[in-house]
């Protein structure tokens, strides 16, 4: 099973969707899906929150082949893109699949990429059909310059977008930000004033069909498989984690045995620290969202590195404190507590043993 493309078009396919590749915690999304059907070579990527599909029209002539799809792992995307870029734009690249791999071949060289043949991937066609099915065909359909959309990233905020009509600006709203963007006069497919949503759907006749399955991105995407020890670099995820820890610690504290005051104190301290961290993060995000985002990202790297205890020691010394005295005092406290418990155990009456039968 093979298809051909020139190097320029294949490079374009990779570039158009690479920004949507999921991270390593979602294995099935950590890569680009090559999906071949009767008419097109598709490159598809998704990170659960966005999904992008680019296509290249194939020229089969009178021949047809069985559709096939394989996911190029994320770790191979950079080597593949560099290999493609090493060729002239007009060089023909044959893409073929063998058991356990996908081969990219030219007249003089090739690259073989190991893949998992039976690896599942979200039904991207059904997901896009499900979204399109909920949009009225009379919906305003302005053409937006994708290069201008990146300008809104500097707001460092969650934005809401309101589309009005085809020839009017769309509105952008954030908690502390508001703006607008004018549409382009030419959509790249046809003049804006002549193109409707129905006409755009008709450009993908094999995708947006009435009898096709539909899916929902909110419920039909794979879950993350993030290790517990790995810190989050996302503010929403950290907020959720801190609030969960606050409630969990409070619940554990109320359920702790009364004869173990140390356990109760530990749960109380954990809850207080989690709530304090949440309040500080919320205040920082309100005052400076970009600084809050960068701080959470830096914190994730420090926690994952695992050397924050040594860093805290250095910072304490630089601030004029004596961390060694803190450690000695805490060690003395633990020894005193252990001696107290040992003394209490000796004063307890011995439990009577049952007589042998």
Short mmCIF file of C-alpha atoms in Angstrom, two decimals:
data_model
loop_
_atom_site.label_atom_id
_atom_site.label_comp_id
_atom_site.label_asym_id
_atom_site.label_seq_id
_atom_site.Cartn_x
_atom_site.Cartn_y
_atom_site.Cartn_z
CA UNK A 1 0.00 0.00 0.00
CA UNK A 2 1.65 3.23 -1.13
CA UNK A 3 0.95 6.78 -2.23
CA UNK A 4 3.18 9.48 -3.68
CA UNK A 5 3.62 13.15 -2.96
CA UNK A 6 6.25 15.72 -3.72
CA UNK A 7 8.50 16.86 -0.89
CA UNK A 8 7.05 20.35 -0.76
CA UNK A 9 3.46 19.16 -0.28
CA UNK A 10 4.41 16.55 2.32
CA UNK A 11 6.34 19.16 4.28
CA UNK A 12 3.34 21.48 4.15
CA UNK A 13 1.04 18.74 5.50
CA UNK A 14 3.33 18.18 8.49
CA UNK A 15 3.74 21.90 9.19
CA UNK A 16 0.00 22.64 9.04
CA UNK A 17 -0.93 20.20 11.80
CA UNK A 18 2.23 19.79 13.90
CA UNK A 19 1.19 22.52 16.33
CA UNK A 20 -1.84 20.42 17.31
CA UNK A 21 0.05 17.25 18.28
CA UNK A 22 -0.87 15.96 21.75
CA UNK A 23 1.74 15.55 24.48
CA UNK A 24 3.41 12.34 25.60
CA UNK A 25 0.78 11.67 28.27
CA UNK A 26 -1.78 10.85 25.55
CA UNK A 27 0.07 8.22 23.55
CA UNK A 28 -2.53 7.85 20.78
CA UNK A 29 -2.40 11.61 20.13
CA UNK A 30 1.36 12.07 20.45
CA UNK A 31 2.04 12.10 16.74
CA UNK A 32 0.60 12.86 13.32
CA UNK A 33 -1.91 10.50 11.77
CA UNK A 34 -1.41 9.76 8.08
CA UNK A 35 -4.83 8.79 6.77
CA UNK A 36 -5.26 7.76 3.13
CA UNK A 37 -8.66 7.29 1.49
CA UNK A 38 -9.85 7.00 -2.10
CA UNK A 39 -8.97 10.57 -3.04
CA UNK A 40 -6.71 12.24 -0.47
CA UNK A 41 -3.66 11.91 1.75
CA UNK A 42 -4.56 13.46 5.10
CA UNK A 43 -2.32 14.54 7.96
CA UNK A 44 -4.30 14.79 11.20
CA UNK A 45 -3.31 15.87 14.70
CA UNK A 46 -5.14 16.61 17.93
CA UNK A 47 -4.27 17.53 21.51
CA UNK A 48 -7.83 16.84 22.82
CA UNK A 49 -8.69 20.55 22.72
CA UNK A 50 -7.97 21.23 19.05
CA UNK A 51 -8.05 19.02 15.98
CA UNK A 52 -6.56 19.80 12.57
CA UNK A 53 -6.66 17.91 9.29
CA UNK A 54 -4.73 18.91 6.15
CA UNK A 55 -5.06 17.11 2.82
CA UNK A 56 -3.23 16.53 -0.43
CA UNK A 57 -5.23 15.42 -3.45
CA UNK A 58 -3.90 12.14 -4.82
CA UNK A 59 -3.78 11.19 -8.48
CA UNK A 60 -4.59 7.50 -8.64
CA UNK A 61 -5.74 7.48 -12.24
CA UNK A 62 -7.90 4.42 -12.82
CA UNK A 63 -6.43 2.53 -9.86
CA UNK A 64 -7.77 2.51 -6.34
CA UNK A 65 -6.16 1.09 -3.22
CA UNK A 66 -7.47 0.08 0.15
CA UNK A 67 -7.59 2.98 2.63
CA UNK A 68 -5.01 2.84 5.39
CA UNK A 69 -3.86 4.94 8.32
CA UNK A 70 -0.83 4.97 10.63
CA UNK A 71 0.32 7.37 13.34
CA UNK A 72 3.85 8.76 13.02
CA UNK A 73 5.10 8.97 16.65
CA UNK A 74 5.90 12.42 18.01
CA UNK A 75 9.55 11.50 18.59
CA UNK A 76 9.98 10.90 14.84
CA UNK A 77 8.36 14.10 13.58
CA UNK A 78 11.50 16.26 13.74
CA UNK A 79 13.74 13.69 11.98
CA UNK A 80 11.05 13.14 9.34
CA UNK A 81 10.61 16.87 8.71
CA UNK A 82 14.38 17.35 8.41
CA UNK A 83 14.61 14.42 6.00
CA UNK A 84 11.81 15.85 3.85
CA UNK A 85 13.45 19.28 3.91
CA UNK A 86 16.72 17.81 2.65
CA UNK A 87 15.07 17.12 -0.72
CA UNK A 88 14.09 19.43 -3.50
CA UNK A 89 10.48 20.57 -3.37
CA UNK A 90 9.63 18.72 -6.57
CA UNK A 91 11.22 15.41 -5.55
CA UNK A 92 8.75 12.53 -5.49
CA UNK A 93 8.34 10.77 -2.15
CA UNK A 94 6.64 7.40 -1.98
CA UNK A 95 4.88 6.67 1.31
CA UNK A 96 4.25 2.99 1.97
CA UNK A 97 3.32 0.86 4.94
CA UNK A 98 4.80 -2.46 5.94
CA UNK A 99 4.25 -4.48 9.10
CA UNK A 100 5.35 -2.32 12.01
CA UNK A 101 6.64 0.62 10.00
CA UNK A 102 5.98 3.39 7.48
CA UNK A 103 8.57 3.95 4.75
CA UNK A 104 9.29 7.27 3.03
CA UNK A 105 11.33 6.67 -0.12
CA UNK A 106 12.86 8.76 -2.89
CA UNK A 107 15.01 7.71 -5.82
CA UNK A 108 18.19 7.90 -3.71
CA UNK A 109 17.29 7.59 -0.02
CA UNK A 110 14.64 6.51 2.44
CA UNK A 111 13.62 6.77 6.07
CA UNK A 112 11.81 3.98 7.89
CA UNK A 113 9.71 4.89 10.92
CA UNK A 114 8.49 2.25 13.39
CA UNK A 115 4.75 2.45 14.11
CA UNK A 116 2.08 0.48 15.92
CA UNK A 117 -0.11 -1.01 13.22
CA UNK A 118 -3.27 -1.42 15.32
CA UNK A 119 -2.96 1.81 17.30
CA UNK A 120 -6.32 3.53 17.61
CA UNK A 121 -6.88 7.20 16.81
CA UNK A 122 -10.00 9.28 17.46
CA UNK A 123 -12.50 9.21 14.62
CA UNK A 124 -11.58 12.68 13.40
CA UNK A 125 -14.13 12.58 10.59
CA UNK A 126 -16.96 11.87 13.02
CA UNK A 127 -15.72 14.56 15.41
CA UNK A 128 -15.68 17.22 12.70
CA UNK A 129 -19.06 16.07 11.36
CA UNK A 130 -20.48 16.33 14.88
CA UNK A 131 -19.33 19.93 15.18
CA UNK A 132 -20.53 20.93 11.72
CA UNK A 133 -23.93 19.33 12.34
CA UNK A 134 -24.57 21.77 15.19
CA UNK A 135 -23.83 24.87 13.09
CA UNK A 136 -26.76 26.34 11.12
CA UNK A 137 -25.94 26.76 7.45
CA UNK A 138 -26.90 30.43 7.72
CA UNK A 139 -24.21 30.93 10.38
CA UNK A 140 -21.93 33.90 9.79
CA UNK A 141 -18.78 32.67 8.07
CA UNK A 142 -16.08 35.36 7.97
CA UNK A 143 -12.61 34.54 6.66
CA UNK A 144 -9.91 35.08 9.32
CA UNK A 145 -6.19 35.46 8.61
CA UNK A 146 -4.59 32.67 10.68
CA UNK A 147 -1.37 34.67 11.07
CA UNK A 148 -3.27 37.40 12.91
CA UNK A 149 -4.82 34.96 15.37
CA UNK A 150 -1.42 34.43 16.97
CA UNK A 151 -1.45 38.06 18.11
CA UNK A 152 -4.11 37.26 20.70
CA UNK A 153 -1.77 34.79 22.44
CA UNK A 154 0.06 37.67 24.13
CA UNK A 155 -3.04 38.49 26.18
CA UNK A 156 -2.17 35.50 28.39
CA UNK A 157 -5.87 35.14 29.07
CA UNK A 158 -8.86 32.92 28.35
CA UNK A 159 -10.77 34.63 25.55
CA UNK A 160 -14.32 34.43 24.32
CA UNK A 161 -15.02 35.09 20.65
CA UNK A 162 -18.24 36.46 19.17
CA UNK A 163 -18.77 36.20 15.42
CA UNK A 164 -21.22 38.71 13.98
CA UNK A 165 -21.57 38.75 10.17
CA UNK A 166 -19.30 37.91 7.26
CA UNK A 167 -18.03 41.42 6.57
CA UNK A 168 -17.91 42.69 10.16
CA UNK A 169 -15.24 42.34 12.83
CA UNK A 170 -15.35 39.50 15.33
CA UNK A 171 -15.23 40.53 19.00
CA UNK A 172 -12.72 39.14 21.49
CA UNK A 173 -13.36 39.33 25.23
CA UNK A 174 -11.20 38.44 28.23
CA UNK A 175 -11.52 39.14 31.92
CA UNK A 176 -9.29 42.20 31.59
CA UNK A 177 -9.12 42.50 27.83
CA UNK A 178 -11.35 43.31 24.88
CA UNK A 179 -10.59 43.59 21.17
CA UNK A 180 -11.76 42.97 17.62
CA UNK A 181 -10.39 41.57 14.36
CA UNK A 182 -11.55 42.32 10.85
CA UNK A 183 -12.02 39.46 8.37
CA UNK A 184 -10.02 39.21 5.16
CA UNK A 185 -11.75 40.07 1.95
CA UNK A 186 -10.60 36.87 0.32
CA UNK A 187 -10.96 33.47 1.95
CA UNK A 188 -8.37 31.64 -0.10
CA UNK A 189 -11.15 29.46 -1.54
CA UNK A 190 -13.37 32.08 -3.07
CA UNK A 191 -14.45 35.68 -2.42
CA UNK A 192 -16.00 36.08 1.03
CA UNK A 193 -19.21 37.57 -0.30
CA UNK A 194 -19.78 34.52 -2.52
CA UNK A 195 -18.82 31.78 -0.08
CA UNK A 196 -21.29 30.31 2.40
CA UNK A 197 -20.91 27.68 5.07
CA UNK A 198 -22.71 25.21 2.82
CA UNK A 199 -20.24 25.87 0.01
CA UNK A 200 -17.32 25.34 2.37
CA UNK A 201 -18.71 21.99 3.53
CA UNK A 202 -19.16 20.98 -0.10
CA UNK A 203 -15.38 21.29 -0.59
CA UNK A 204 -15.07 18.15 1.59
CA UNK A 205 -17.73 15.93 -0.01
CA UNK A 206 -16.32 12.71 1.46
CA UNK A 207 -16.23 14.10 4.98
CA UNK A 208 -19.40 16.08 5.58
CA UNK A 209 -22.05 13.60 4.47
CA UNK A 210 -25.50 13.28 5.98
CA UNK A 211 -25.12 9.55 6.60
CA UNK A 212 -21.74 9.73 8.35
CA UNK A 213 -21.22 9.00 12.04
CA UNK A 214 -20.83 11.93 14.41
CA UNK A 215 -18.86 12.28 17.64
CA UNK A 216 -18.34 14.86 20.38
CA UNK A 217 -14.91 16.26 21.27
CA UNK A 218 -16.08 16.80 24.87
CA UNK A 219 -16.71 13.09 25.47
CA UNK A 220 -15.10 11.04 22.69
CA UNK A 221 -11.44 12.00 23.02
CA UNK A 222 -8.86 9.84 24.87
CA UNK A 223 -7.94 10.69 28.44
CA UNK A 224 -4.52 11.77 29.61
CA UNK A 225 -2.32 9.22 31.30
CA UNK A 226 -0.17 11.64 33.27
CA UNK A 227 2.01 10.07 35.99
CA UNK A 228 1.08 11.19 39.49
CA UNK A 229 4.58 12.43 40.21
CA UNK A 230 4.69 14.82 37.27
CA UNK A 231 3.71 18.37 38.16
CA UNK A 232 1.29 20.29 35.99
CA UNK A 233 2.36 23.40 34.11
CA UNK A 234 -1.25 24.48 33.50
CA UNK A 235 -2.95 27.06 35.74
CA UNK A 236 -6.44 25.43 35.44
CA UNK A 237 -4.95 22.02 36.32
CA UNK A 238 -3.04 23.46 39.26
CA UNK A 239 -6.13 25.27 40.56
CA UNK A 240 -8.07 22.01 40.36
CA UNK A 241 -5.27 20.12 42.13
CA UNK A 242 -4.96 22.66 44.95
CA UNK A 243 -8.71 22.76 45.58
CA UNK A 244 -8.87 18.96 45.55
CA UNK A 245 -5.99 18.80 48.03
CA UNK A 246 -7.68 21.34 50.30
CA UNK A 247 -10.93 19.37 50.42
CA UNK A 248 -9.20 16.00 50.66
CA UNK A 249 -6.99 17.15 53.54
CA UNK A 250 -9.98 18.56 55.41
CA UNK A 251 -11.84 15.28 54.98
CA UNK A 252 -8.81 13.25 56.11
CA UNK A 253 -8.36 15.51 59.14
CA UNK A 254 -11.96 15.02 60.27
CA UNK A 255 -11.62 11.27 59.83
CA UNK A 256 -8.24 10.93 61.55
CA UNK A 257 -8.16 8.85 64.78
CA UNK A 258 -8.29 11.09 67.85
CA UNK A 259 -5.48 9.11 69.48
CA UNK A 260 -3.12 10.18 66.64
CA UNK A 261 -2.86 13.98 66.96
CA UNK A 262 0.18 13.97 64.69
CA UNK A 263 -1.82 12.64 61.77
CA UNK A 264 -4.55 15.20 62.35
CA UNK A 265 -1.98 17.99 62.42
CA UNK A 266 -0.36 16.75 59.20
CA UNK A 267 -3.70 16.77 57.38
CA UNK A 268 -4.49 20.24 58.73
CA UNK A 269 -1.13 21.64 57.60
CA UNK A 270 -1.54 20.10 54.13
CA UNK A 271 -4.99 21.63 53.79
CA UNK A 272 -3.84 25.05 54.98
CA UNK A 273 -0.85 25.02 52.60
CA UNK A 274 -2.98 23.95 49.62
CA UNK A 275 -5.57 26.65 50.31
CA UNK A 276 -2.85 29.28 50.82
CA UNK A 277 -1.20 28.31 47.52
CA UNK A 278 -4.55 28.55 45.73
CA UNK A 279 -5.26 32.03 47.13
CA UNK A 280 -1.80 33.30 46.21
CA UNK A 281 -2.09 31.84 42.69
CA UNK A 282 -5.55 33.36 42.21
CA UNK A 283 -4.29 36.78 43.33
CA UNK A 284 -1.20 36.58 41.09
CA UNK A 285 -3.28 35.53 38.08
CA UNK A 286 -5.61 38.46 38.63
CA UNK A 287 -2.73 40.93 38.97
CA UNK A 288 -0.54 39.56 36.17
CA UNK A 289 -1.83 36.55 34.17
CA UNK A 290 1.38 36.22 32.15
CA UNK A 291 3.56 36.16 35.28
CA UNK A 292 1.22 33.58 36.83
CA UNK A 293 1.49 31.36 33.76
CA UNK A 294 5.29 31.59 33.72
CA UNK A 295 5.49 30.95 37.48
CA UNK A 296 3.41 27.78 37.23
CA UNK A 297 5.55 26.56 34.31
CA UNK A 298 8.77 27.25 36.24
CA UNK A 299 7.36 25.55 39.34
CA UNK A 300 6.50 22.43 37.33
CA UNK A 301 10.12 22.18 36.12
CA UNK A 302 11.45 22.60 39.67
CA UNK A 303 9.11 19.98 41.11
CA UNK A 304 9.86 17.50 38.34
CA UNK A 305 13.61 18.07 38.80
CA UNK A 306 13.21 17.14 42.47
CA UNK A 307 15.99 19.39 43.83
CA UNK A 308 13.70 22.07 45.28
CA UNK A 309 14.62 21.06 48.85
CA UNK A 310 18.27 21.96 48.23
CA UNK A 311 17.17 25.17 46.55
CA UNK A 312 14.99 26.06 49.54
CA UNK A 313 17.99 25.51 51.85
CA UNK A 314 20.13 27.90 49.77
CA UNK A 315 17.38 30.51 49.63
CA UNK A 316 16.89 30.30 53.42
CA UNK A 317 20.60 30.87 54.01
CA UNK A 318 20.68 33.76 51.54
CA UNK A 319 17.77 35.35 53.40
CA UNK A 320 19.73 35.26 56.68
CA UNK A 321 18.01 32.24 58.26
CA UNK A 322 19.66 29.17 59.77
CA UNK A 323 18.19 26.09 58.06
CA UNK A 324 20.61 23.83 59.96
CA UNK A 325 19.11 25.00 63.25
CA UNK A 326 15.63 24.33 61.84
CA UNK A 327 16.70 20.78 61.01
CA UNK A 328 18.32 20.24 64.43
CA UNK A 329 15.31 21.61 66.30
CA UNK A 330 12.94 19.39 64.32
CA UNK A 331 15.12 16.33 64.93
CA UNK A 332 15.13 17.09 68.68
CA UNK A 333 11.35 17.47 68.59
CA UNK A 334 10.95 14.07 66.94
CA UNK A 335 13.24 12.41 69.51
CA UNK A 336 11.30 14.01 72.39
CA UNK A 337 8.03 12.86 70.88
CA UNK A 338 9.35 9.31 70.42
CA UNK A 339 10.55 9.20 74.05
CA UNK A 340 7.18 10.41 75.28
CA UNK A 341 5.36 7.69 73.35
CA UNK A 342 7.78 5.04 74.65
CA UNK A 343 7.16 6.16 78.24
CA UNK A 344 3.40 6.07 77.74
CA UNK A 345 3.64 2.57 76.32
CA UNK A 346 5.54 1.32 79.39
CA UNK A 347 2.89 2.64 81.80
CA UNK A 348 0.07 0.91 79.96
CA UNK A 349 -1.12 -2.29 81.69
CA UNK A 350 -0.11 -5.48 79.91
CA UNK A 351 -2.87 -7.12 77.96
CA UNK A 352 -3.90 -10.38 79.61
CA UNK A 353 -3.21 -13.45 77.52
CA UNK A 354 -5.89 -16.19 77.24
CA UNK A 355 -5.06 -19.41 79.10
CA UNK A 356 -4.05 -22.35 77.01
CA UNK A 357 -6.86 -24.85 76.53
#
